[in-house]
CSV table of C-alpha atoms in Angstrom, one decimal:
chain,number,residue,atom,x,y,z
A,1,MET,CA,14.3,15.2,-4.5
A,2,ILE,CA,14.3,12.7,-7.4
A,3,TRP,CA,10.9,11.6,-6.3
A,4,ILE,CA,9.4,14.9,-7.6
A,5,PRO,CA,10.0,14.2,-11.4
A,6,ILE,CA,9.1,10.5,-10.8
A,7,THR,CA,5.7,11.7,-9.4
A,8,VAL,CA,5.1,14.1,-12.3
A,9,ALA,CA,5.8,11.2,-14.8
A,10,ALA,CA,3.4,9.0,-12.8
A,11,ALA,CA,0.7,11.6,-12.9
A,12,ALA,CA,1.0,12.0,-16.7
A,13,LEU,CA,0.8,8.3,-17.2
A,14,GLN,CA,-2.2,8.1,-14.9
A,15,VAL,CA,-4.0,10.7,-17.0
A,16,ALA,CA,-3.3,8.6,-20.1
A,17,ARG,CA,-4.7,5.5,-18.4
A,18,ASN,CA,-7.8,7.3,-17.3
A,19,ALA,CA,-8.4,8.6,-20.8
A,20,ALA,CA,-8.1,5.0,-22.2
A,21,GLN,CA,-10.5,3.7,-19.4
A,22,ARG,CA,-13.0,6.4,-20.2
A,23,SER,CA,-13.2,5.2,-23.8
A,24,ILE,CA,-14.4,1.7,-22.8
A,25,MET,CA,-16.6,2.6,-19.8
A,26,GLY,CA,-19.8,2.7,-21.9
A,27,GLU,CA,-20.1,-1.0,-22.4
A,28,ALA,CA,-18.0,-2.4,-19.6
A,29,GLY,CA,-19.4,-0.1,-16.9
A,30,PRO,CA,-17.3,1.5,-14.0
A,31,TRP,CA,-16.3,-1.9,-12.4
A,32,GLY,CA,-15.3,-3.3,-15.8
A,33,ALA,CA,-13.2,-0.2,-16.6
A,34,THR,CA,-11.7,-0.5,-13.1
A,35,LEU,CA,-10.7,-4.1,-13.8
A,36,VAL,CA,-8.9,-3.0,-17.0
A,37,ARG,CA,-6.1,-1.4,-15.0
A,38,PHE,CA,-5.5,-4.6,-13.0
A,39,LEU,CA,-6.2,-7.4,-15.6
A,40,PHE,CA,-4.3,-5.8,-18.5
A,41,GLY,CA,-1.8,-4.1,-16.3
A,42,LEU,CA,-0.6,-7.3,-14.6
A,43,PRO,CA,1.4,-8.7,-17.6
A,44,PHE,CA,3.2,-5.3,-18.0
A,45,ALA,CA,3.7,-5.1,-14.2
A,46,THR,CA,5.3,-8.6,-14.3
A,47,VAL,CA,7.7,-7.6,-17.1
A,48,PHE,CA,8.6,-4.3,-15.4
A,49,ALA,CA,9.2,-6.1,-12.1
A,50,ALA,CA,11.4,-8.8,-13.7
A,51,ALA,CA,13.4,-6.2,-15.7
A,52,GLY,CA,13.8,-4.0,-12.7
A,53,TRP,CA,15.0,-6.9,-10.5
A,54,LEU,CA,17.4,-8.3,-13.0
A,55,LEU,CA,18.9,-4.8,-13.7
A,56,THR,CA,19.4,-4.0,-10.0
A,57,PRO,CA,22.7,-5.5,-8.8
A,58,GLY,CA,22.7,-6.7,-5.2
A,59,ALA,CA,18.9,-6.7,-4.8
A,60,ALA,CA,17.7,-9.2,-2.3
A,61,ALA,CA,14.1,-10.2,-1.7
A,62,HIS,CA,12.6,-9.9,1.8
A,63,PRO,CA,9.0,-11.3,1.4
A,64,THR,CA,8.2,-10.9,5.1
A,65,PRO,CA,4.8,-11.3,6.6
A,66,ALA,CA,4.6,-7.5,6.9
A,67,PHE,CA,5.1,-7.2,3.2
A,68,TRP,CA,2.3,-9.6,2.3
A,69,LEU,CA,0.0,-8.0,4.9
A,70,ALA,CA,0.6,-4.5,3.6
A,71,CYS,CA,0.0,-5.7,0.0
A,72,ALA,CA,-3.2,-7.4,0.8
A,73,ALA,CA,-4.5,-4.5,3.0
A,74,GLY,CA,-3.6,-1.9,0.4
A,75,ALA,CA,-5.2,-3.9,-2.4
A,76,ALA,CA,-8.4,-4.4,-0.5
A,77,LEU,CA,-8.5,-0.7,0.6
A,78,GLN,CA,-8.0,0.5,-2.9
A,79,ILE,CA,-10.9,-1.6,-4.2
A,80,ALA,CA,-13.1,-0.5,-1.3
A,81,ALA,CA,-12.2,3.1,-2.0
A,82,THR,CA,-13.2,2.7,-5.6
A,83,ALA,CA,-16.5,1.3,-4.5
A,84,ALA,CA,-17.0,4.3,-2.1
A,85,LEU,CA,-16.1,6.7,-4.9
A,86,LEU,CA,-18.6,5.2,-7.3
A,87,THR,CA,-21.3,5.4,-4.6
A,88,ALA,CA,-20.6,9.1,-4.0
A,89,MET,CA,-20.8,9.7,-7.7
A,90,HIS,CA,-24.0,7.8,-8.0
A,91,ARG,CA,-25.7,9.6,-5.1
A,92,SER,CA,-24.6,13.1,-6.3
A,93,THR,CA,-22.6,13.9,-9.4
A,94,PHE,CA,-19.4,12.8,-11.1
A,95,ALA,CA,-17.8,16.2,-10.3
A,96,LEU,CA,-18.8,16.2,-6.7
A,97,GLY,CA,-17.5,12.7,-6.1
A,98,THR,CA,-14.2,13.7,-7.7
A,99,ALA,CA,-14.1,16.8,-5.4
A,100,MET,CA,-14.6,14.7,-2.2
A,101,GLN,CA,-12.0,12.2,-3.4
A,102,GLN,CA,-9.4,14.9,-3.1
A,103,SER,CA,-9.8,14.7,0.7
A,104,GLY,CA,-7.2,11.9,0.2
A,105,LEU,CA,-4.5,14.5,0.2
A,106,PRO,CA,-4.8,15.7,3.8
A,107,PHE,CA,-5.7,12.2,4.9
A,108,ALA,CA,-2.4,10.9,3.4
A,109,LEU,CA,-0.6,13.4,5.6
A,110,VAL,CA,-2.6,12.5,8.7
A,111,TRP,CA,-2.3,8.7,8.3
A,112,GLY,CA,1.4,9.0,7.6
A,113,VAL,CA,2.1,10.9,10.8
A,114,LEU,CA,-0.4,8.9,13.1
A,115,PHE,CA,0.3,5.3,12.0
A,116,PHE,CA,3.5,5.2,10.0
A,117,GLY,CA,5.9,7.6,11.7
A,118,ASP,CA,6.3,10.0,8.9
A,119,HIS,CA,7.9,13.4,9.7
A,120,VAL,CA,6.0,16.2,7.9
A,121,GLY,CA,7.0,19.9,8.4
A,122,PRO,CA,4.6,22.8,8.8
A,123,VAL,CA,5.2,24.1,5.3
A,124,THR,CA,4.2,20.7,3.8
A,125,TRP,CA,1.1,20.7,6.0
A,126,ALA,CA,0.2,24.2,4.8
A,127,GLY,CA,0.9,23.3,1.2
A,128,GLY,CA,-1.2,20.1,1.4
A,129,LEU,CA,-4.2,22.1,2.9
A,130,ILE,CA,-3.9,24.9,0.3
A,131,ALA,CA,-3.7,22.3,-2.6
A,132,SER,CA,-6.8,20.5,-1.1
A,133,ALA,CA,-8.7,23.8,-1.0
A,134,GLY,CA,-7.8,24.6,-4.6
A,135,LEU,CA,-8.8,21.1,-5.8
A,136,ALA,CA,-12.1,21.4,-4.1
A,137,VAL,CA,-12.9,24.6,-5.9
A,138,LEU,CA,-11.5,23.2,-9.2
A,139,THR,CA,-13.6,20.1,-9.2
A,140,TRP,CA,-16.8,21.3,-7.4
A,141,PRO,CA,-19.8,21.2,-9.7
A,142,ARG,CA,-21.5,24.3,-11.0
A,143,GLY,CA,-25.2,24.9,-10.7
A,144,GLU,CA,-27.6,23.1,-8.4
A,145,VAL,CA,-26.0,20.3,-6.4
A,146,VAL,CA,-28.1,17.3,-5.4
A,147,MET,CA,-26.7,15.1,-2.6
A,148,ARG,CA,-28.6,12.1,-1.4
A,149,LYS,CA,-28.2,10.5,2.0
A,150,GLY,CA,-24.7,9.0,2.5
A,151,THR,CA,-22.9,11.0,-0.2
A,152,VAL,CA,-20.6,12.9,2.1
A,153,LEU,CA,-19.7,9.8,4.1
A,154,ALA,CA,-19.0,7.8,0.9
A,155,GLY,CA,-16.9,10.7,-0.6
A,156,LEU,CA,-14.8,11.3,2.5
A,157,GLY,CA,-14.5,7.5,3.0
A,158,CYS,CA,-13.0,7.0,-0.4
A,159,GLY,CA,-10.4,9.7,0.2
A,160,ALA,CA,-9.5,8.3,3.5
A,161,MET,CA,-9.2,4.7,2.1
A,162,PHE,CA,-7.2,5.8,-1.0
A,163,ALA,CA,-4.8,7.6,1.3
A,164,LEU,CA,-4.5,4.6,3.7
A,165,SER,CA,-3.9,2.2,0.8
A,166,ALA,CA,-1.1,4.4,-0.5
A,167,ASN,CA,0.6,4.3,2.9
A,168,CYS,CA,0.2,0.5,2.9
A,169,PHE,CA,1.9,0.3,-0.5
A,170,ARG,CA,4.7,2.5,0.8
A,171,GLN,CA,5.2,0.2,3.8
A,172,ALA,CA,5.2,-2.9,1.5
A,173,SER,CA,7.8,-1.4,-0.8
A,174,LEU,CA,10.1,-0.5,2.1
A,175,ALA,CA,9.7,-4.0,3.6
A,176,PHE,CA,10.5,-6.0,0.5
A,177,GLU,CA,13.9,-4.3,-0.4
A,178,PRO,CA,14.5,-1.0,1.3
A,179,ALA,CA,18.0,-0.6,-0.2
A,180,HIS,CA,16.6,-0.6,-3.8
A,181,PRO,CA,13.3,1.3,-3.8
A,182,ALA,CA,12.6,1.2,-7.5
A,183,ALA,CA,13.0,-2.5,-7.9
A,184,SER,CA,11.0,-3.1,-4.7
A,185,ALA,CA,8.2,-0.8,-5.9
A,186,PHE,CA,7.7,-2.6,-9.2
A,187,VAL,CA,7.6,-6.0,-7.4
A,188,THR,CA,5.0,-4.6,-5.0
A,189,VAL,CA,2.9,-3.3,-8.0
A,190,MET,CA,3.0,-6.8,-9.5
A,191,VAL,CA,1.9,-8.5,-6.3
A,192,VAL,CA,-0.9,-6.0,-5.6
A,193,GLN,CA,-2.3,-6.1,-9.1
A,194,ALA,CA,-2.3,-9.9,-9.0
A,195,ILE,CA,-4.4,-9.8,-5.8
A,196,GLN,CA,-6.7,-7.2,-7.3
A,197,THR,CA,-7.1,-9.1,-10.6
A,198,VAL,CA,-8.1,-12.3,-8.9
A,199,GLY,CA,-10.5,-10.6,-6.6
A,200,LEU,CA,-12.2,-8.3,-9.0
A,201,THR,CA,-12.3,-10.8,-11.9
A,202,GLY,CA,-14.0,-13.3,-9.6
A,203,TYR,CA,-16.5,-10.8,-8.4
A,204,LEU,CA,-17.5,-9.8,-12.0
A,205,ALA,CA,-17.7,-13.4,-13.1
A,206,TRP,CA,-20.1,-14.0,-10.3
A,207,ARG,CA,-22.2,-10.8,-10.4
A,208,ASN,CA,-21.8,-9.2,-13.8
A,209,PRO,CA,-20.3,-11.5,-16.5
A,210,GLY,CA,-21.5,-9.1,-19.2
A,211,ALA,CA,-19.1,-6.5,-18.0
A,212,LEU,CA,-16.3,-9.1,-18.0
A,213,ARG,CA,-17.1,-10.0,-21.6
A,214,ALA,CA,-17.1,-6.3,-22.6
A,215,VAL,CA,-13.6,-5.9,-21.0
A,216,ILE,CA,-12.2,-8.8,-23.0
A,217,ALA,CA,-13.9,-7.6,-26.2
A,218,ALA,CA,-12.2,-4.2,-25.9
A,219,TRP,CA,-8.7,-5.7,-25.4
A,220,ARG,CA,-7.0,-3.4,-27.9
A,221,GLN,CA,-7.9,-0.2,-25.9
A,222,SER,CA,-7.4,-2.1,-22.7
A,223,LEU,CA,-3.8,-3.0,-23.5
A,224,GLY,CA,-3.0,0.7,-23.7
A,225,ALA,CA,-4.7,1.4,-20.4
A,226,GLY,CA,-3.0,-1.6,-18.8
A,227,PHE,CA,0.5,-0.5,-19.9
A,228,CYS,CA,0.0,3.1,-18.7
A,229,GLY,CA,-1.6,1.9,-15.5
A,230,ALA,CA,1.3,-0.5,-14.6
A,231,ALA,CA,3.9,2.1,-15.5
A,232,ALA,CA,2.1,4.8,-13.5
A,233,SER,CA,1.7,2.5,-10.4
A,234,GLY,CA,5.4,1.5,-10.5
A,235,LEU,CA,6.4,5.2,-10.6
A,236,TRP,CA,3.9,6.1,-7.8
A,237,PHE,CA,5.2,3.3,-5.6
A,238,THR,CA,8.8,4.3,-6.3
A,239,ALA,CA,8.1,7.9,-5.3
A,240,MET,CA,6.3,6.8,-2.2
A,241,ALA,CA,9.3,4.5,-1.2
A,242,LEU,CA,11.5,7.6,-1.5
A,243,SER,CA,9.2,10.1,0.3
A,244,PRO,CA,6.2,10.1,2.7
A,245,VAL,CA,2.9,9.7,1.0
A,246,GLY,CA,1.5,13.1,1.9
A,247,PRO,CA,4.1,15.2,-0.1
A,248,VAL,CA,3.9,12.7,-3.0
A,249,ARG,CA,0.1,13.0,-3.1
A,250,ALA,CA,0.5,16.8,-3.1
A,251,VAL,CA,2.9,16.9,-6.0
A,252,GLY,CA,0.7,14.4,-7.8
A,253,VAL,CA,-1.9,17.1,-8.0
A,254,VAL,CA,-0.1,18.1,-11.1
A,255,GLU,CA,-2.4,15.5,-12.7
A,256,MET,CA,-5.2,18.1,-12.6
A,257,PRO,CA,-3.7,20.5,-15.1
A,258,ILE,CA,-2.5,17.6,-17.3
A,259,ALA,CA,-6.0,16.2,-17.2
A,260,ALA,CA,-7.4,19.6,-18.1
A,261,ILE,CA,-5.1,19.8,-21.2
A,262,ALA,CA,-6.1,16.3,-22.1
A,263,GLY,CA,-9.8,17.0,-21.6
A,264,ARG,CA,-9.6,20.0,-23.9
A,265,ARG,CA,-7.7,18.2,-26.6
A,266,LEU,CA,-9.5,14.9,-26.5
A,267,PHE,CA,-13.0,15.7,-25.2
A,268,LYS,CA,-13.4,19.4,-26.1
A,269,GLU,CA,-13.8,20.3,-22.4
A,270,ARG,CA,-13.3,23.9,-21.1
A,271,LEU,CA,-12.3,25.4,-17.7
A,272,THR,CA,-14.0,28.5,-16.3
A,273,PRO,CA,-11.9,31.5,-15.0
A,274,LEU,CA,-12.7,30.4,-11.4
A,275,GLN,CA,-11.4,27.0,-12.2
A,276,LEU,CA,-8.2,28.4,-13.7
A,277,LEU,CA,-7.7,30.5,-10.5
A,278,ALA,CA,-8.3,27.4,-8.4
A,279,GLY,CA,-5.7,25.6,-10.5
A,280,ALA,CA,-3.1,28.4,-9.7
A,281,ILE,CA,-3.9,28.2,-6.0
A,282,THR,CA,-3.5,24.4,-6.2
A,283,ALA,CA,-0.1,24.9,-7.9
A,284,VAL,CA,1.1,27.1,-5.0
A,285,GLY,CA,0.1,24.4,-2.5
A,286,VAL,CA,2.0,21.8,-4.6
A,287,VAL,CA,5.2,23.8,-4.6
A,288,MET,CA,4.9,24.4,-0.8
A,289,ALA,CA,4.4,20.7,-0.1
A,290,ALA,CA,7.3,19.7,-2.4
A,291,VAL,CA,9.9,22.1,-0.9
A,292,GLY,CA,8.6,21.8,2.7
């Protein structure tokens, strides 16, 4: 059960990364802010991978074709999922896009069982569905909701692809060095972020060089986001090497109350009584998924 505190730590670091990214999104735009986690996270991911490998006696590398394929597929799916999420937000609202992204939780359970041979008990299934319902209420926008054509498809697509990419990362970590999941996870993070850095930097240099310049100009804030992002990814990958992705995603929902606290302190945001109730329901689902 060590994967549970690892997941909680990953969620906390992810909130810190998101807060840092939000501070630079104005000039860099959403794609520039997305690049930050890869470009400035890669040096830290490399240091973490080297340290983890050197401090793990008996670790032996197994860079099989399955490892490289899983890394490449996961990296591409994660970028595509981000594009789908941005599309959903653009065609509706930020909150609605966030709500539909949470479909990744049940998708993670489904993909793990269908394609990767994960064994998930009925309590975990129930907990995942309860947590998903609580998240939907927690993040659903208040007032009139406007959804243009393709919003639902983009929103559900991003959740499905985020979940599938997470399963790919789990398979990559297990393939590289199954006997030492932590060291293997940090190496996987380094490889995946290298692929994503090259791909997204090349895209921005071609289509939006202004965003690339804004990212470089905000290097001080970006370093903090990169460090938190690399550390969070390493811990996420470690947790997913120790447990199926579905339960990890369910426990990772603890990110929501952490984000709510951060939003209140940093951005003066408030939660309604209904959102607080939804948060409690989500917490029940998380506990069920963790112990199931």
